[in-house]
mmCIF file of C-alpha atoms in Angstrom:
data_model
loop_
_atom_site.group_PDB
_atom_site.id
_atom_site.type_symbol
_atom_site.label_atom_id
_atom_site.label_comp_id
_atom_site.label_asym_id
_atom_site.label_seq_id
_atom_site.Cartn_x
_atom_site.Cartn_y
_atom_site.Cartn_z
ATOM 1 C CA MET A 623 -7.066 8.851 -39.960
ATOM 2 C CA ASP A 624 -9.285 8.200 -36.895
ATOM 3 C CA ASN A 625 -12.706 8.957 -38.411
ATOM 4 C CA VAL A 626 -14.850 6.853 -35.932
ATOM 5 C CA GLY A 627 -16.710 9.616 -34.072
ATOM 6 C CA PHE A 628 -20.018 8.109 -35.067
ATOM 7 C CA ILE A 629 -19.282 4.730 -33.764
ATOM 8 C CA GLN A 630 -20.813 5.040 -30.269
ATOM 9 C CA GLN A 631 -24.268 5.740 -31.738
ATOM 10 C CA GLU A 632 -23.971 2.941 -34.402
ATOM 11 C CA TYR A 633 -22.502 0.099 -32.427
ATOM 12 C CA GLU A 634 -22.803 -1.559 -29.031
ATOM 13 C CA TRP A 635 -19.587 -1.938 -27.043
ATOM 14 C CA SER A 636 -19.051 -5.577 -27.903
ATOM 15 C CA GLU A 637 -19.646 -4.828 -31.612
ATOM 16 C CA LEU A 638 -17.076 -2.039 -31.953
ATOM 17 C CA PRO A 639 -14.508 -2.650 -34.709
ATOM 18 C CA TRP A 640 -11.592 -3.455 -32.279
ATOM 19 C CA LYS A 641 -9.271 -4.747 -35.031
ATOM 20 C CA LYS A 642 -9.642 -1.433 -36.723
ATOM 21 C CA PHE A 643 -8.963 0.465 -33.557
ATOM 22 C CA GLU A 644 -5.871 -1.594 -32.836
ATOM 23 C CA LYS A 645 -4.484 -1.031 -36.425
ATOM 24 C CA ILE A 646 -5.044 2.742 -36.144
ATOM 25 C CA LEU A 647 -3.334 2.864 -32.799
ATOM 26 C CA TYR A 648 -0.386 0.685 -33.940
ATOM 27 C CA LYS A 649 0.228 2.996 -36.929
ATOM 28 C CA LEU A 650 0.300 6.040 -34.783
ATOM 29 C CA GLN A 651 2.662 4.423 -32.250
ATOM 30 C CA LYS A 652 4.930 3.299 -35.015
ATOM 31 C CA ARG A 653 5.142 6.772 -36.533
ATOM 32 C CA ILE A 654 5.817 8.182 -33.013
ATOM 33 C CA TYR A 655 8.594 5.651 -32.554
ATOM 34 C CA GLN A 656 10.158 6.404 -35.923
ATOM 35 C CA ALA A 657 10.033 10.170 -35.286
ATOM 36 C CA SER A 658 11.725 9.641 -31.953
ATOM 37 C CA LYS A 659 14.407 7.537 -33.462
ATOM 38 C CA ARG A 660 15.188 10.354 -35.914
ATOM 39 C CA GLY A 661 15.213 12.947 -33.127
ATOM 40 C CA ASP A 662 12.210 14.805 -34.652
ATOM 41 C CA VAL A 663 10.783 16.120 -31.433
ATOM 42 C CA LYS A 664 8.306 18.427 -33.123
ATOM 43 C CA ASN A 665 6.718 15.631 -35.114
ATOM 44 C CA VAL A 666 6.735 13.392 -31.951
ATOM 45 C CA ARG A 667 4.688 15.891 -30.087
ATOM 46 C CA ARG A 668 2.316 16.388 -33.046
ATOM 47 C CA LEU A 669 1.701 12.686 -33.331
ATOM 48 C CA GLN A 670 1.286 12.259 -29.570
ATOM 49 C CA LYS A 671 -1.471 14.926 -29.648
ATOM 50 C CA LEU A 672 -3.107 13.095 -32.426
ATOM 51 C CA LEU A 673 -3.020 9.853 -30.418
ATOM 52 C CA LEU A 674 -4.431 11.549 -27.269
ATOM 53 C CA LYS A 675 -7.365 12.824 -29.272
ATOM 54 C CA SER A 676 -7.814 9.506 -31.121
ATOM 55 C CA ARG A 677 -11.206 7.821 -30.335
ATOM 56 C CA SER A 678 -9.647 4.455 -31.264
ATOM 57 C CA ALA A 679 -7.006 4.904 -28.626
ATOM 58 C CA LYS A 680 -9.561 6.122 -26.087
ATOM 59 C CA CYS A 681 -11.764 3.049 -26.640
ATOM 60 C CA ILE A 682 -8.729 0.700 -26.307
ATOM 61 C CA SER A 683 -7.659 2.449 -23.097
ATOM 62 C CA VAL A 684 -11.056 2.034 -21.556
ATOM 63 C CA ARG A 685 -11.299 -1.572 -22.616
ATOM 64 C CA LYS A 686 -7.900 -2.336 -20.962
ATOM 65 C CA VAL A 687 -8.734 -0.788 -17.621
ATOM 66 C CA THR A 688 -12.373 -1.974 -17.427
ATOM 67 C CA GLN A 689 -12.043 -5.461 -18.846
ATOM 68 C CA ASP A 690 -8.497 -6.699 -19.468
ATOM 69 C CA ASN A 691 -6.660 -5.528 -16.359
ATOM 70 C CA GLN A 692 -6.890 -7.411 -13.055
ATOM 71 C CA GLY A 693 -8.037 -4.365 -11.169
ATOM 72 C CA ALA A 694 -11.178 -3.882 -13.321
ATOM 73 C CA LYS A 695 -13.400 -4.718 -10.403
ATOM 74 C CA THR A 696 -11.416 -2.512 -7.894
ATOM 75 C CA ALA A 697 -12.894 0.848 -7.114
ATOM 76 C CA GLY A 698 -11.131 4.179 -6.495
ATOM 77 C CA VAL A 699 -12.165 6.878 -4.129
ATOM 78 C CA ASP A 700 -15.378 7.440 -6.253
ATOM 79 C CA GLY A 701 -16.554 3.900 -5.695
ATOM 80 C CA VAL A 702 -16.846 3.214 -9.436
ATOM 81 C CA LYS A 703 -15.992 -0.274 -10.615
ATOM 82 C CA SER A 704 -17.178 -3.006 -13.028
ATOM 83 C CA LEU A 705 -18.490 -0.660 -15.689
ATOM 84 C CA SER A 706 -21.400 -1.707 -17.889
ATOM 85 C CA PRO A 707 -20.909 -1.474 -21.697
ATOM 86 C CA LYS A 708 -22.953 1.793 -21.824
ATOM 87 C CA GLU A 709 -20.887 3.244 -19.094
ATOM 88 C CA ARG A 710 -17.679 2.370 -20.886
ATOM 89 C CA LEU A 711 -18.902 4.231 -23.908
ATOM 90 C CA LYS A 712 -19.731 7.231 -21.787
ATOM 91 C CA LEU A 713 -16.201 7.081 -20.229
ATOM 92 C CA VAL A 714 -14.652 7.219 -23.693
ATOM 93 C CA ASP A 715 -16.447 10.501 -24.351
ATOM 94 C CA LYS A 716 -15.262 12.000 -20.982
ATOM 95 C CA ILE A 717 -11.503 11.308 -21.380
ATOM 96 C CA THR A 718 -9.484 14.362 -21.784
ATOM 97 C CA LEU A 719 -5.945 15.198 -20.658
ATOM 98 C CA SER A 720 -6.811 18.592 -19.476
ATOM 99 C CA THR A 721 -8.582 17.453 -16.312
ATOM 100 C CA LYS A 722 -7.118 17.217 -12.877
ATOM 101 C CA ALA A 723 -6.576 13.777 -11.398
ATOM 102 C CA SER A 724 -8.610 12.602 -8.362
ATOM 103 C CA PRO A 725 -7.017 11.517 -5.126
ATOM 104 C CA VAL A 726 -6.114 7.827 -4.961
ATOM 105 C CA ARG A 727 -7.711 5.335 -2.544
ATOM 106 C CA ARG A 728 -5.037 4.093 -0.179
ATOM 107 C CA VAL A 729 -5.027 0.458 0.876
ATOM 108 C CA PHE A 730 -2.351 -1.689 2.570
ATOM 109 C CA ILE A 731 -1.304 -5.084 1.082
ATOM 110 C CA PRO A 732 1.013 -7.606 2.456
ATOM 111 C CA LYS A 733 4.587 -7.840 1.233
ATOM 112 C CA PRO A 734 5.554 -11.240 -0.183
ATOM 113 C CA GLY A 735 7.205 -13.467 2.461
ATOM 114 C CA LYS A 736 6.935 -10.740 5.200
ATOM 115 C CA ASP A 737 4.596 -9.842 7.972
ATOM 116 C CA GLU A 738 4.640 -6.084 7.050
ATOM 117 C CA LYS A 739 2.429 -4.339 4.650
ATOM 118 C CA ARG A 740 3.085 -1.771 1.938
ATOM 119 C CA PRO A 741 0.717 1.103 0.835
ATOM 120 C CA LEU A 742 -1.009 0.844 -2.509
ATOM 121 C CA GLY A 743 -2.733 3.795 -4.194
ATOM 122 C CA ILE A 744 -5.722 2.957 -6.328
ATOM 123 C CA PRO A 745 -6.811 5.642 -8.904
ATOM 124 C CA THR A 746 -10.363 6.058 -10.107
ATOM 125 C CA MET A 747 -11.387 4.119 -13.215
ATOM 126 C CA TYR A 748 -11.351 7.427 -15.148
ATOM 127 C CA ASP A 749 -7.905 8.215 -14.072
ATOM 128 C CA ARG A 750 -6.737 4.735 -14.925
ATOM 129 C CA ALA A 751 -8.131 5.030 -18.353
ATOM 130 C CA LEU A 752 -6.427 8.485 -18.770
ATOM 131 C CA GLN A 753 -3.075 7.042 -17.565
ATOM 132 C CA CYS A 754 -3.330 4.152 -20.019
ATOM 133 C CA LEU A 755 -3.973 6.681 -22.845
ATOM 134 C CA ALA A 756 -0.993 8.767 -21.879
ATOM 135 C CA LYS A 757 1.198 5.580 -21.590
ATOM 136 C CA MET A 758 0.182 4.680 -25.181
ATOM 137 C CA ALA A 759 1.426 8.132 -26.422
ATOM 138 C CA LEU A 760 4.599 8.190 -24.342
ATOM 139 C CA GLU A 761 5.778 4.586 -24.638
ATOM 140 C CA PRO A 762 6.800 4.526 -28.272
ATOM 141 C CA GLU A 763 8.817 7.687 -27.874
ATOM 142 C CA TRP A 764 10.914 6.185 -25.046
ATOM 143 C CA GLU A 765 11.141 2.759 -26.556
ATOM 144 C CA ALA A 766 13.328 4.485 -29.244
ATOM 145 C CA LYS A 767 15.632 5.775 -26.676
ATOM 146 C CA PHE A 768 15.931 3.068 -23.994
ATOM 147 C CA GLU A 769 19.104 1.044 -23.659
ATOM 148 C CA PRO A 770 19.034 -2.262 -25.415
ATOM 149 C CA ASN A 771 19.803 -4.173 -22.209
ATOM 150 C CA SER A 772 16.931 -2.648 -20.275
ATOM 151 C CA TYR A 773 14.164 -5.078 -19.533
ATOM 152 C CA GLY A 774 12.016 -3.745 -16.709
ATOM 153 C CA PHE A 775 8.474 -2.596 -17.401
ATOM 154 C CA ARG A 776 8.883 -2.690 -21.181
ATOM 155 C CA PRO A 777 6.389 -4.037 -23.683
ATOM 156 C CA GLY A 778 7.389 -7.355 -25.308
ATOM 157 C CA ARG A 779 10.118 -8.091 -22.707
ATOM 158 C CA SER A 780 10.137 -10.383 -19.807
ATOM 159 C CA CYS A 781 12.283 -11.874 -17.025
ATOM 160 C CA GLN A 782 13.213 -14.693 -19.539
ATOM 161 C CA ASP A 783 14.797 -12.136 -21.846
ATOM 162 C CA ALA A 784 16.864 -10.702 -18.929
ATOM 163 C CA ILE A 785 17.970 -14.174 -17.941
ATOM 164 C CA LYS A 786 18.921 -14.944 -21.534
ATOM 165 C CA ALA A 787 20.998 -11.677 -21.730
ATOM 166 C CA ILE A 788 22.812 -12.598 -18.461
ATOM 167 C CA PHE A 789 23.609 -16.109 -19.682
ATOM 168 C CA LEU A 790 25.049 -14.903 -22.947
ATOM 169 C CA ALA A 791 27.180 -12.290 -21.109
ATOM 170 C CA ILE A 792 28.689 -14.753 -18.524
ATOM 171 C CA LYS A 793 28.896 -18.055 -20.386
ATOM 172 C CA GLN A 794 32.434 -17.435 -21.737
ATOM 173 C CA LYS A 795 33.885 -15.674 -18.729
ATOM 174 C CA SER A 796 32.985 -15.247 -15.083
ATOM 175 C CA LYS A 797 31.773 -11.790 -14.036
ATOM 176 C CA PHE A 798 30.674 -9.914 -11.008
ATOM 177 C CA VAL A 799 26.827 -9.551 -10.394
ATOM 178 C CA LEU A 800 25.476 -6.727 -8.272
ATOM 179 C CA ASP A 801 22.147 -7.460 -6.537
ATOM 180 C CA ALA A 802 20.817 -4.366 -4.770
ATOM 181 C CA ASP A 803 17.606 -3.753 -2.852
ATOM 182 C CA ILE A 804 17.218 0.006 -2.482
ATOM 183 C CA SER A 805 15.043 0.679 0.594
ATOM 184 C CA GLN A 806 11.874 2.626 -0.269
ATOM 185 C CA CYS A 807 13.431 3.560 -3.618
ATOM 186 C CA PHE A 808 10.161 4.776 -5.273
ATOM 187 C CA ASP A 809 9.167 6.823 -2.202
ATOM 188 C CA LYS A 810 12.397 8.833 -2.322
ATOM 189 C CA ILE A 811 12.720 9.505 -6.038
ATOM 190 C CA ASP A 812 13.151 13.148 -6.757
ATOM 191 C CA HIS A 813 9.968 13.912 -8.774
ATOM 192 C CA ARG A 814 11.191 17.210 -10.163
ATOM 193 C CA LYS A 815 14.247 15.573 -11.601
ATOM 194 C CA LEU A 816 12.215 12.694 -12.979
ATOM 195 C CA LEU A 817 9.686 15.131 -14.661
ATOM 196 C CA GLN A 818 12.660 17.032 -16.198
ATOM 197 C CA ARG A 819 14.089 13.820 -17.534
ATOM 198 C CA ILE A 820 10.837 13.007 -19.437
ATOM 199 C CA ASN A 821 10.497 16.561 -20.805
ATOM 200 C CA TYR A 822 7.415 17.159 -18.664
ATOM 201 C CA MET A 823 6.856 20.742 -19.681
ATOM 202 C CA GLU A 824 6.754 19.644 -23.381
ATOM 203 C CA ALA A 825 4.376 16.932 -22.575
ATOM 204 C CA LEU A 826 2.020 19.407 -20.872
ATOM 205 C CA GLU A 827 1.664 21.267 -24.167
ATOM 206 C CA MET A 828 0.113 18.125 -25.700
ATOM 207 C CA GLY A 829 -2.787 18.276 -23.220
ATOM 208 C CA GLY A 830 -3.056 22.001 -22.401
ATOM 209 C CA LYS A 831 -3.626 22.333 -18.678
ATOM 210 C CA LYS A 832 -1.406 20.904 -15.896
ATOM 211 C CA THR A 833 -2.741 17.725 -14.433
#
């Protein structure tokens, strides 16, 4: 299905068949979504393994983090940033889920409308590409399971969709609205419980070693 191993020798980065790559990735993600919808966990894991090894998916993940994303010119602890086309091709060859992640570079950025600052961890370019690849494999599985009224951090959804849902829910009858700001929410999340929730041990089997 993803018979493009020769591509790096035959094409320059800008000449790669990106439309073909995107089509291959979309078909894989669609199959993962459908298998997850059916509750076919075994097939979901098989397809996710296939996606993680896909050169098409690896090329797209590298393009996203080195060209498309705003942080493409921001370096991690290794100082690597703004990769050249040849360096991007080399990065595609290096990506594998069996490697251990590097430490993040810690910087402090100002909070909007406040004098205080919050810490921000910046992974290396390699780890960002690896995270992007993992996200491509996991996202369709969980899109099949999420609640229909969930809008945060989901592909194809925005604040406007949430506003529309709220409007439709309250236009006929007044309702209570809960607005909560949980202090340091992400810093205090129980990671063990979170990993259990996403079937972490099963996910490890896709990549082999623990990351």
